[in-house]
CSV table of C-alpha atoms in Angstrom, one decimal:
chain,number,residue,atom,x,y,z
A,204,MET,CA,-42.3,41.9,-9.3
A,205,ARG,CA,-44.5,44.6,-8.1
A,206,GLN,CA,-47.3,42.0,-7.8
A,207,GLY,CA,-45.1,39.8,-5.7
A,208,GLY,CA,-44.3,42.7,-3.5
A,209,ALA,CA,-48.0,43.5,-3.0
A,210,VAL,CA,-48.7,39.9,-2.1
A,211,ARG,CA,-45.9,39.9,0.3
A,212,THR,CA,-47.1,43.1,1.9
A,213,ARG,CA,-50.6,41.7,2.1
A,214,ASN,CA,-49.3,38.6,3.7
A,215,GLU,CA,-47.1,40.5,6.1
A,216,SER,CA,-50.0,42.6,7.3
A,217,ALA,CA,-52.2,39.5,7.6
A,218,PHE,CA,-49.6,37.8,9.6
A,219,ALA,CA,-49.1,40.9,11.9
A,220,GLU,CA,-52.9,41.0,12.4
A,221,TYR,CA,-52.9,37.3,13.4
A,222,VAL,CA,-50.0,37.8,15.8
A,223,MET,CA,-51.7,40.7,17.5
A,224,ALA,CA,-55.0,38.9,17.8
A,225,ARG,CA,-53.6,35.6,19.1
A,226,ARG,CA,-50.4,36.4,20.9
A,227,ALA,CA,-51.9,36.8,24.4
A,228,ALA,CA,-53.9,33.6,24.1
A,229,VAL,CA,-50.9,31.7,22.8
A,230,ARG,CA,-48.7,33.0,25.6
A,231,ARG,CA,-51.3,32.0,28.2
A,232,THR,CA,-51.3,28.5,26.9
A,233,ALA,CA,-47.5,28.5,26.8
A,234,TYR,CA,-47.5,29.7,30.4
A,235,LEU,CA,-49.8,26.9,31.5
A,236,LEU,CA,-47.6,24.4,29.7
A,237,CYS,CA,-44.3,25.6,31.1
A,238,GLY,CA,-45.1,27.6,34.3
A,239,ASP,CA,-42.9,30.5,33.6
A,240,TRP,CA,-43.8,33.8,31.9
A,241,HIS,CA,-40.4,34.4,30.4
A,242,ARG,CA,-40.2,31.0,28.9
A,243,ALA,CA,-43.8,31.5,27.8
A,244,ASP,CA,-42.7,34.6,25.9
A,245,ASP,CA,-39.8,32.7,24.3
A,246,LEU,CA,-42.1,29.8,23.3
A,247,THR,CA,-44.7,32.1,21.9
A,248,GLN,CA,-42.0,33.9,19.9
A,249,THR,CA,-40.7,30.5,18.7
A,250,ALA,CA,-44.1,29.3,17.6
A,251,PHE,CA,-44.8,32.6,15.7
A,252,VAL,CA,-41.5,32.5,14.0
A,253,LYS,CA,-42.2,29.0,12.8
A,254,LEU,CA,-45.6,30.1,11.7
A,255,TYR,CA,-44.0,33.0,9.7
A,256,GLY,CA,-42.0,30.5,7.8
A,257,ALA,CA,-45.1,28.4,7.0
A,258,TRP,CA,-47.5,31.3,6.6
A,259,GLU,CA,-47.9,31.0,2.8
A,260,LYS,CA,-48.2,27.2,2.9
A,261,ILE,CA,-51.2,27.2,5.3
A,262,ARG,CA,-54.1,27.6,2.9
A,263,ASP,CA,-57.0,27.2,5.5
A,264,PRO,CA,-57.2,30.1,7.9
A,265,ALA,CA,-59.2,27.9,10.3
A,266,ALA,CA,-56.2,25.6,10.6
A,267,LEU,CA,-54.0,28.3,11.9
A,268,ASP,CA,-55.0,27.9,15.5
A,269,ALA,CA,-54.6,24.2,15.4
A,270,TRP,CA,-51.2,24.6,13.7
A,271,MET,CA,-50.1,27.1,16.4
A,272,ARG,CA,-51.2,24.8,19.2
A,273,SER,CA,-49.5,21.9,17.8
A,274,THR,CA,-46.2,23.8,17.2
A,275,LEU,CA,-46.4,25.4,20.7
A,276,VAL,CA,-47.0,22.1,22.5
A,277,ARG,CA,-44.2,20.4,20.5
A,278,ALA,CA,-41.8,23.2,21.2
A,279,THR,CA,-42.7,23.2,24.9
A,280,VAL,CA,-42.3,19.5,25.3
A,281,ASP,CA,-39.1,19.5,23.3
A,282,GLU,CA,-37.6,22.2,25.5
A,283,SER,CA,-38.8,20.6,28.7
A,284,ARG,CA,-36.8,17.5,27.8
A,285,ARG,CA,-33.6,19.4,27.7
A,286,PRO,CA,-31.4,18.6,30.6
A,287,TRP,CA,-31.1,22.2,31.9
A,288,ARG,CA,-34.9,22.6,31.6
A,289,ARG,CA,-35.8,19.4,33.3
A,290,GLU,CA,-38.0,20.0,36.3
A,291,GLN,CA,-37.2,18.3,39.5
A,292,ALA,CA,-39.8,17.1,41.9
A,293,VAL,CA,-39.0,18.0,45.4
A,294,GLU,CA,-40.4,16.9,48.7
A,295,VAL,CA,-40.7,20.4,50.1
A,296,LEU,CA,-42.1,23.0,47.8
A,297,PRO,CA,-39.6,25.9,47.3
A,298,GLU,CA,-42.2,28.5,47.5
A,299,VAL,CA,-44.7,27.7,50.3
A,300,PRO,CA,-47.2,30.4,50.9
A,301,SER,CA,-47.5,31.7,54.4
A,302,TRP,CA,-51.1,32.2,55.0
A,303,ASP,CA,-53.2,31.9,58.0
A,304,ASP,CA,-56.6,31.7,56.4
A,305,ILE,CA,-56.9,29.1,53.7
A,306,GLY,CA,-59.9,30.1,51.7
A,307,ASP,CA,-60.4,28.9,48.2
A,308,LEU,CA,-57.5,27.0,46.9
A,309,VAL,CA,-57.7,28.3,43.4
A,310,THR,CA,-57.2,31.9,44.6
A,311,ASP,CA,-53.7,31.1,45.6
A,312,GLN,CA,-51.5,31.4,42.6
A,313,LEU,CA,-48.4,30.0,44.1
A,314,LEU,CA,-50.1,26.9,45.2
A,315,VAL,CA,-51.7,26.3,41.8
A,316,ARG,CA,-48.4,27.0,40.1
A,317,SER,CA,-46.6,24.6,42.3
A,318,ALA,CA,-49.2,21.9,41.8
A,319,LEU,CA,-49.1,22.4,38.0
A,320,ALA,CA,-45.4,22.2,38.0
A,321,GLN,CA,-45.5,18.7,39.6
A,322,VAL,CA,-47.6,17.4,36.7
A,323,PRO,CA,-45.4,15.8,34.0
A,324,PRO,CA,-45.2,17.9,30.8
A,325,GLY,CA,-47.1,15.5,28.6
A,326,GLN,CA,-49.9,15.1,31.0
A,327,ARG,CA,-49.9,18.9,31.6
A,328,ALA,CA,-50.2,19.5,27.9
A,329,VAL,CA,-53.2,17.2,27.7
A,330,LEU,CA,-54.9,19.0,30.6
A,331,VAL,CA,-54.2,22.4,29.2
A,332,LEU,CA,-55.5,21.5,25.7
A,333,ARG,CA,-58.6,19.8,27.0
A,334,PHE,CA,-59.6,22.1,29.9
A,335,PHE,CA,-58.1,25.4,29.0
A,336,GLU,CA,-58.3,25.4,25.2
A,337,GLY,CA,-61.5,23.4,25.3
A,338,LEU,CA,-60.5,20.8,22.8
A,339,ASP,CA,-62.2,17.4,22.7
A,340,VAL,CA,-60.3,14.1,22.8
A,341,ALA,CA,-60.0,13.8,19.0
A,342,ALA,CA,-58.7,17.4,18.5
A,343,THR,CA,-56.3,16.9,21.4
A,344,ALA,CA,-55.0,13.7,20.0
A,345,GLU,CA,-54.5,15.4,16.6
A,346,THR,CA,-52.7,18.3,18.2
A,347,LEU,CA,-50.4,16.0,20.1
A,348,GLY,CA,-50.0,13.5,17.4
A,349,CYS,CA,-51.1,10.6,19.5
A,350,SER,CA,-54.0,8.3,19.8
A,351,GLU,CA,-57.3,9.2,21.5
A,352,GLY,CA,-56.8,6.4,24.0
A,353,ASN,CA,-53.5,7.9,24.9
A,354,VAL,CA,-55.2,11.2,25.4
A,355,LYS,CA,-57.7,9.7,27.7
A,356,SER,CA,-55.2,7.8,29.8
A,357,GLN,CA,-52.9,10.9,30.0
A,358,THR,CA,-55.9,13.0,31.0
A,359,ALA,CA,-56.8,10.6,33.8
A,360,ARG,CA,-53.2,10.4,35.0
A,361,GLY,CA,-52.7,14.2,34.8
A,362,LEU,CA,-55.8,14.9,36.8
A,363,ALA,CA,-54.7,12.3,39.4
A,364,ALA,CA,-51.3,13.9,39.6
A,365,LEU,CA,-52.8,17.4,39.9
A,366,ARG,CA,-55.1,16.3,42.7
A,367,ALA,CA,-52.3,14.6,44.5
A,368,ALA,CA,-50.1,17.7,44.2
A,369,LEU,CA,-52.9,19.9,45.4
A,370,ASP,CA,-53.7,17.6,48.3
A,371,ARG,CA,-50.0,17.4,49.2
A,372,SER,CA,-49.6,21.2,49.2
A,373,THR,CA,-52.8,21.7,51.1
A,374,GLY,CA,-51.9,19.1,53.7
A,375,GLU,CA,-48.5,20.6,54.3
A,376,GLU,CA,-49.9,24.0,54.5
A,377,VAL,CA,-52.6,23.0,56.9
A,378,THR,CA,-50.2,21.2,59.2
A,379,ALA,CA,-47.6,24.0,59.0
A,380,PRO,CA,-47.2,26.0,62.1
B,107,VAL,CA,-63.4,11.7,31.9
B,108,SER,CA,-65.8,12.3,29.1
B,109,ASP,CA,-65.0,13.5,25.6
B,110,ASP,CA,-66.6,16.9,26.2
B,111,PRO,CA,-64.8,19.0,28.7
B,112,THR,CA,-67.7,21.3,29.3
B,113,HIS,CA,-69.6,18.5,30.9
B,114,ASP,CA,-66.7,17.0,32.7
B,115,GLU,CA,-66.8,17.3,36.4
B,116,ALA,CA,-63.2,18.3,36.4
B,117,ALA,CA,-63.6,21.0,33.8
B,118,GLU,CA,-64.9,23.8,35.9
B,119,PRO,CA,-62.5,23.5,38.8
B,120,LEU,CA,-59.7,23.3,36.4
B,121,ARG,CA,-60.8,26.4,34.6
B,122,ARG,CA,-60.8,28.2,37.8
B,123,LEU,CA,-57.4,26.8,38.6
B,124,PHE,CA,-56.0,27.9,35.3
B,125,ALA,CA,-57.5,31.3,35.7
B,126,ALA,CA,-55.9,31.7,39.1
B,127,ALA,CA,-52.6,30.7,37.7
B,128,LEU,CA,-52.9,33.3,34.9
B,129,ALA,CA,-53.9,36.1,37.3
B,130,ASP,CA,-50.6,37.9,37.4
B,131,GLU,CA,-50.0,38.0,33.7
B,132,PRO,CA,-47.2,40.4,32.8
B,133,PRO,CA,-47.1,42.6,29.7
B,134,ILE,CA,-46.4,40.5,26.6
B,135,ARG,CA,-43.1,41.1,24.8
B,136,VAL,CA,-43.9,39.3,21.5
B,137,THR,CA,-44.8,41.6,18.7
B,138,PRO,CA,-45.2,41.1,15.0
B,139,LEU,CA,-42.1,43.1,14.4
B,140,SER,CA,-40.0,41.0,16.8
B,141,VAL,CA,-41.3,37.8,15.1
B,142,GLN,CA,-40.6,39.1,11.6
B,143,ALA,CA,-37.2,40.4,12.6
B,144,GLN,CA,-36.1,37.1,14.1
B,145,ALA,CA,-37.5,35.2,11.1
B,146,ARG,CA,-35.7,37.4,8.6
B,147,SER,CA,-32.5,37.3,10.5
B,148,GLY,CA,-32.4,33.6,9.9
B,149,ARG,CA,-31.6,32.8,13.5
B,150,ARG,CA,-33.0,29.5,14.7
B,151,PRO,CA,-35.3,30.1,17.6
B,152,HIS,CA,-33.9,27.1,19.4
B,153,ARG,CA,-30.6,25.7,18.4
B,154,ASN,CA,-30.6,22.0,18.3
B,155,TRP,CA,-27.4,21.4,20.1
B,156,GLN,CA,-27.9,17.7,20.3
B,157,ARG,CA,-27.9,17.5,16.6
B,158,GLY,CA,-24.7,19.6,16.4
B,159,PHE,CA,-23.0,17.5,19.0
B,160,ARG,CA,-24.0,14.4,17.2
B,161,ALA,CA,-22.5,15.7,14.0
B,162,VAL,CA,-19.3,16.8,15.6
B,163,GLY,CA,-19.0,13.5,17.5
B,164,ALA,CA,-19.6,11.5,14.3
B,165,GLY,CA,-16.9,13.6,12.5
B,166,ALA,CA,-14.5,13.1,15.3
B,167,ALA,CA,-15.1,9.4,15.4
B,168,ALA,CA,-14.6,9.1,11.6
B,169,ILE,CA,-11.3,11.1,11.9
B,170,ALA,CA,-10.2,8.9,14.8
B,171,VAL,CA,-11.0,5.7,12.9
B,172,LEU,CA,-9.1,7.0,9.8
B,173,GLY,CA,-6.2,8.1,11.9
B,174,GLY,CA,-6.1,4.8,13.6
B,175,LEU,CA,-6.2,3.0,10.3
B,176,VAL,CA,-3.4,5.0,8.9
B,177,PHE,CA,-1.4,4.5,12.1
B,178,VAL,CA,-1.9,0.7,12.0
B,179,ILE,CA,-1.0,0.5,8.3
B,180,ALA,CA,2.1,2.7,8.8
B,181,ASN,CA,3.1,0.8,11.9
B,182,SER,CA,2.7,-2.6,10.2
B,183,THR,CA,4.7,-1.3,7.1
B,184,SER,CA,7.6,0.0,9.2
B,185,THR,CA,7.6,-3.2,11.3
B,186,GLU,CA,7.7,-5.3,8.2
B,187,SER,CA,10.4,-3.2,6.7
B,188,SER,CA,12.5,-3.3,9.9
B,189,ASN,CA,11.8,-7.1,10.2
B,190,SER,CA,12.9,-7.5,6.6
B,191,ALA,CA,16.1,-5.5,7.2
B,192,SER,CA,16.9,-7.4,10.3
B,193,SER,CA,16.2,-10.7,8.7
B,194,MET,CA,18.5,-9.7,5.8
B,195,ALA,CA,21.3,-8.9,8.2
B,196,SER,CA,20.7,-12.0,10.3
B,197,SER,CA,20.5,-14.3,7.4
B,198,ALA,CA,23.6,-12.7,5.8
B,199,MET,CA,25.3,-13.2,9.1
B,200,ALA,CA,24.2,-16.8,9.3
B,201,ALA,CA,25.2,-17.4,5.7
B,202,ALA,CA,28.6,-15.8,6.3
B,203,THR,CA,29.3,-17.6,9.5
B,204,THR,CA,28.0,-21.0,8.6
B,205,GLY,CA,28.9,-21.0,5.0
B,206,ALA,CA,32.3,-19.3,5.2
B,207,ALA,CA,34.1,-22.5,5.9
B,208,GLY,CA,32.5,-24.1,2.9
B,209,PHE,CA,33.4,-21.2,0.5
B,210,ALA,CA,36.9,-21.1,1.9
B,211,ALA,CA,37.3,-24.8,1.2
B,212,GLY,CA,35.9,-24.5,-2.3
B,213,ASP,CA,32.8,-26.4,-1.3
B,214,ALA,CA,30.1,-24.2,-2.8
B,215,SER,CA,27.3,-26.7,-2.4
B,216,SER,CA,27.7,-26.9,1.4
B,217,ALA,CA,27.9,-23.2,1.6
B,218,GLU,CA,24.8,-22.8,-0.5
B,219,ALA,CA,22.9,-25.3,1.6
B,220,SER,CA,23.8,-23.5,4.8
B,221,SER,CA,22.8,-20.2,3.2
B,222,ALA,CA,19.5,-21.6,2.1
B,223,GLU,CA,18.9,-22.8,5.7
B,224,ALA,CA,19.6,-19.3,6.8
B,225,GLY,CA,17.2,-18.0,4.2
B,226,ALA,CA,14.5,-20.2,5.5
B,227,ALA,CA,14.6,-18.3,8.7
B,228,GLY,CA,14.4,-14.9,7.1
B,229,SER,CA,12.1,-13.6,4.4
B,230,ALA,CA,14.7,-11.8,2.3
B,231,ALA,CA,17.4,-14.3,2.8
B,232,PRO,CA,17.2,-16.0,-0.6
B,233,GLN,CA,18.3,-12.7,-2.2
B,234,ASN,CA,21.5,-12.9,-0.2
B,235,VAL,CA,22.4,-16.4,-1.1
B,236,ARG,CA,25.7,-16.3,-2.8
B,237,PRO,CA,25.7,-17.7,-6.3
B,238,PRO,CA,27.4,-21.1,-6.5
B,239,ALA,CA,29.6,-20.0,-9.4
B,240,SER,CA,31.4,-17.5,-7.2
B,241,SER,CA,35.1,-17.4,-7.4
B,242,PRO,CA,37.4,-18.3,-4.6
B,243,ALA,CA,38.3,-14.6,-4.3
B,244,GLN,CA,34.6,-13.9,-3.6
B,245,ALA,CA,34.5,-16.7,-1.1
B,246,SER,CA,37.3,-15.1,0.8
B,247,ALA,CA,35.2,-11.9,0.8
B,248,VAL,CA,32.4,-13.8,2.4
B,249,SER,CA,34.8,-15.3,4.8
B,250,SER,CA,36.1,-12.0,5.9
B,251,ALA,CA,32.5,-10.8,6.2
B,252,GLY,CA,31.8,-13.5,8.7
B,253,SER,CA,34.2,-11.9,11.2
B,254,SER,CA,31.8,-9.1,12.1
B,255,SER,CA,28.2,-8.3,11.6
B,256,ALA,CA,28.9,-4.9,9.8
B,257,ALA,CA,31.3,-6.6,7.4
B,258,ALA,CA,28.7,-9.3,6.8
B,259,THR,CA,26.0,-6.8,6.0
B,260,THR,CA,28.3,-4.9,3.6
B,261,SER,CA,29.5,-8.0,1.9
B,262,ALA,CA,26.0,-9.3,1.6
B,263,SER,CA,24.8,-6.2,-0.1
B,264,SER,CA,27.7,-6.1,-2.5
B,265,VAL,CA,27.3,-9.8,-3.2
B,266,SER,CA,23.6,-9.2,-3.8
B,267,ALA,CA,24.3,-6.2,-6.1
B,268,SER,CA,27.0,-8.0,-8.1
B,269,SER,CA,24.9,-11.2,-8.5
B,270,ALA,CA,21.9,-9.2,-9.6
B,271,SER,CA,23.9,-7.2,-12.2
B,272,ALA,CA,26.1,-10.1,-13.3
B,273,ALA,CA,23.8,-11.0,-16.1
B,274,SER,CA,23.1,-7.5,-17.3
B,275,ASP,CA,26.8,-6.4,-17.5
B,276,ALA,CA,28.1,-9.6,-18.9
B,277,ALA,CA,28.8,-7.9,-22.3
B,278,ALA,CA,29.4,-4.5,-20.8
B,279,CYS,CA,33.1,-5.0,-20.0
B,280,PRO,CA,35.0,-6.3,-23.1
B,281,SER,CA,38.4,-7.7,-22.8
B,282,THR,CA,41.5,-5.8,-23.5
B,283,THR,CA,43.3,-6.2,-26.9
B,284,PRO,CA,45.6,-9.2,-27.5
B,285,ALA,CA,48.5,-6.8,-27.6
B,286,GLN,CA,47.7,-5.5,-24.2
B,287,GLN,CA,47.2,-9.1,-22.9
B,288,ALA,CA,50.5,-10.1,-24.4
B,289,ALA,CA,52.3,-7.2,-22.7
B,290,ALA,CA,50.8,-8.3,-19.4
B,291,ARG,CA,52.0,-11.9,-20.0
B,292,ALA,CA,55.4,-10.5,-20.9
B,293,ALA,CA,55.5,-8.9,-17.5
B,294,GLY,CA,54.9,-12.2,-15.8
B,295,TRP,CA,51.1,-12.1,-15.2
B,296,THR,CA,48.5,-14.6,-16.0
B,297,VAL,CA,45.6,-13.0,-18.0
B,298,ALA,CA,41.9,-13.7,-17.4
B,299,PRO,CA,38.7,-11.8,-18.2
B,300,ILE,CA,37.1,-9.8,-15.5
B,301,PRO,CA,34.7,-12.1,-13.6
B,302,PRO,CA,31.0,-11.2,-14.0
B,303,GLY,CA,30.7,-10.6,-10.3
B,304,ASP,CA,33.2,-7.7,-10.4
B,305,ARG,CA,32.1,-6.1,-13.6
B,306,ALA,CA,29.6,-3.9,-11.9
B,307,SER,CA,32.1,-2.3,-9.6
B,308,LEU,CA,35.0,-2.1,-12.1
B,309,CYS,CA,33.6,-1.5,-15.6
B,310,GLY,CA,31.8,1.4,-17.1
B,311,ASP,CA,31.3,3.2,-20.4
B,312,GLY,CA,34.0,2.4,-22.9
B,313,VAL,CA,36.1,0.4,-20.4
B,314,THR,CA,38.0,-2.7,-21.3
B,315,GLY,CA,39.7,-4.8,-18.7
B,316,MET,CA,41.4,-8.0,-17.6
B,317,VAL,CA,42.4,-9.7,-14.4
B,318,LEU,CA,46.0,-10.4,-13.9
B,319,THR,CA,47.3,-12.9,-11.4
B,320,ARG,CA,50.7,-14.1,-10.4
B,321,ALA,CA,52.1,-15.6,-7.2
B,322,GLY,CA,50.3,-14.0,-4.3
B,323,ALA,CA,48.9,-11.1,-6.3
B,324,THR,CA,45.7,-10.4,-8.2
B,325,VAL,CA,44.9,-7.0,-9.9
B,326,ALA,CA,42.6,-5.7,-12.5
B,327,VAL,CA,43.8,-3.6,-15.4
B,328,LEU,CA,41.3,-1.2,-16.9
B,329,VAL,CA,41.7,0.7,-20.1
B,330,ARG,CA,39.5,3.5,-21.4
B,331,PRO,CA,39.5,6.7,-23.4
B,332,VAL,CA,40.1,9.8,-21.3
B,333,THR,CA,36.8,11.7,-21.2
B,334,GLY,CA,37.7,14.1,-18.4
B,335,GLY,CA,36.6,14.0,-14.8
B,336,HIS,CA,38.6,12.4,-12.0
B,337,GLY,CA,40.2,9.6,-14.0
B,338,LEU,CA,39.7,5.9,-13.9
B,339,HIS,CA,39.3,4.6,-10.3
B,340,ALA,CA,41.3,7.6,-9.1
B,341,GLY,CA,40.7,6.8,-5.5
B,342,ASP,CA,41.8,3.2,-5.2
B,343,ARG,CA,44.1,2.5,-8.1
B,344,LEU,CA,47.4,1.0,-7.5
B,345,GLY,CA,49.1,2.3,-10.6
B,346,TRP,CA,48.1,4.6,-13.5
B,347,ALA,CA,49.3,5.7,-16.9
B,348,HIS,CA,47.9,7.8,-19.6
B,349,SER,CA,48.8,8.8,-23.1
B,350,ALA,CA,48.7,12.1,-24.9
B,351,THR,CA,46.3,10.6,-27.4
B,352,GLY,CA,43.6,10.3,-24.7
B,353,THR,CA,43.8,6.7,-23.3
B,354,GLU,CA,44.4,5.9,-19.7
B,355,VAL,CA,45.2,2.6,-18.0
B,356,ALA,CA,44.6,2.0,-14.3
B,357,VAL,CA,45.7,-0.9,-12.2
B,358,VAL,CA,43.2,-1.5,-9.4
B,359,PRO,CA,42.8,-4.1,-6.7
B,360,LEU,CA,40.0,-6.6,-6.8
B,361,PRO,CA,37.6,-6.4,-3.8
B,362,GLY,CA,38.8,-8.7,-1.0
B,363,ARG,CA,41.9,-9.9,-2.7
B,364,ASP,CA,45.4,-9.0,-1.9
B,365,PRO,CA,46.9,-7.0,-4.8
B,366,GLY,CA,50.4,-8.1,-3.8
B,367,THR,CA,52.1,-5.5,-5.8
B,368,THR,CA,53.7,-2.2,-5.2
B,369,ALA,CA,52.8,1.2,-6.7
B,370,ALA,CA,56.0,1.1,-8.8
B,371,GLU,CA,55.1,-2.3,-10.2
B,372,ALA,CA,51.6,-1.3,-10.9
B,373,ASN,CA,52.7,1.9,-12.7
B,374,ALA,CA,55.1,-0.1,-14.8
B,375,LEU,CA,52.4,-2.6,-15.6
B,376,ALA,CA,50.0,0.3,-16.6
B,377,ALA,CA,52.7,1.8,-18.8
B,378,ALA,CA,53.4,-1.5,-20.5
B,379,VAL,CA,49.7,-2.0,-21.2
B,380,LEU,CA,49.3,1.5,-22.5
B,381,ALA,CA,52.3,1.1,-24.8
B,382,ALA,CA,51.0,-2.1,-26.2
B,383,ARG,CA,47.8,-0.6,-27.4
């Protein structure tokens, strides 16, 4: 009994260490997936709660990150499919920056956020995993549970959608009075 | 797009883009304690409402199907029962109206045929067919029943009951003693046994009886030991006599037939039968 308690305590402390070490990175990924910091907090919490339940079943510590990524993406995509979470593409962006001097596009957070929001969740997940998490096609496919060909096609479509969104935002902004 | 994002031409711009999007990162609220507390409380991080709705919907659909099934079965049962009752009444009416003339004329076969025709129209009609061995008195009962639907229904039920029990009570109503029959004959009556069709309504435990007829009159005389209670046919008897030794005699009318006798005559008859014991 005491031995079981010691194991539990050791597991608890290891879990706490892992949460402290990875929570910021997980939340950033969650934010890029969903585009909202509050939802990112919720999704991060959800993913860690699920990890807590599976903590003792995951034997390989190296697999923890992959497990977390997979859980996080699944939770994000699942939630984005709910009717009250469904994003709506609009002709006019709700938050248009008023700036006279357009410098580097990537410095404008609102513009980037709006452009990301216009990319469908599945394609956005592929872009985040490949270009933010730095996963290759195979790892991305494994994380998403789809084929590599699907990852490639989703990447191409996601990039096209992001470019189109950025071009649209930039064009509107340039022509705005 | 190559397999290696570090060499992808889109990789660097996208990293800058993502970094820009993450520039205003607020303080994080997720802590090990909050995760462990939620995990231990057993709350599901995200309730799957769709699954719940699906389960509730399936349950409601099952209940609705069961309720509909019960309703349909109950409805069909009650409809069948009411149809049966109405067909009994209508067939009894038809039997009474079309067969009354035959019974009144003593032509039982024609009456039976017409009753059978009526029975063909209703499911329960064969039960209401009057047995061909019915007496003329019973035929008059059917004839009177034909005058109204209510009377027809009553007559049909009594006929049905009497015909159904005729076989069972054939030995349940023995005849009176020869001395009692002799006393009745001495009073001017013709003696006959109680017909099987009337035994169910007249006879009971320990009762002996006979049917007496004379010009224009038909009565039944019933004899039994006094066992307490309200007496033998206390409600509808024409005359009555009882002895101190515990025997009583009642003179009662036969259903549907004119007794044709007064209370005094009936009492005298009862007394004579009692004395002849």
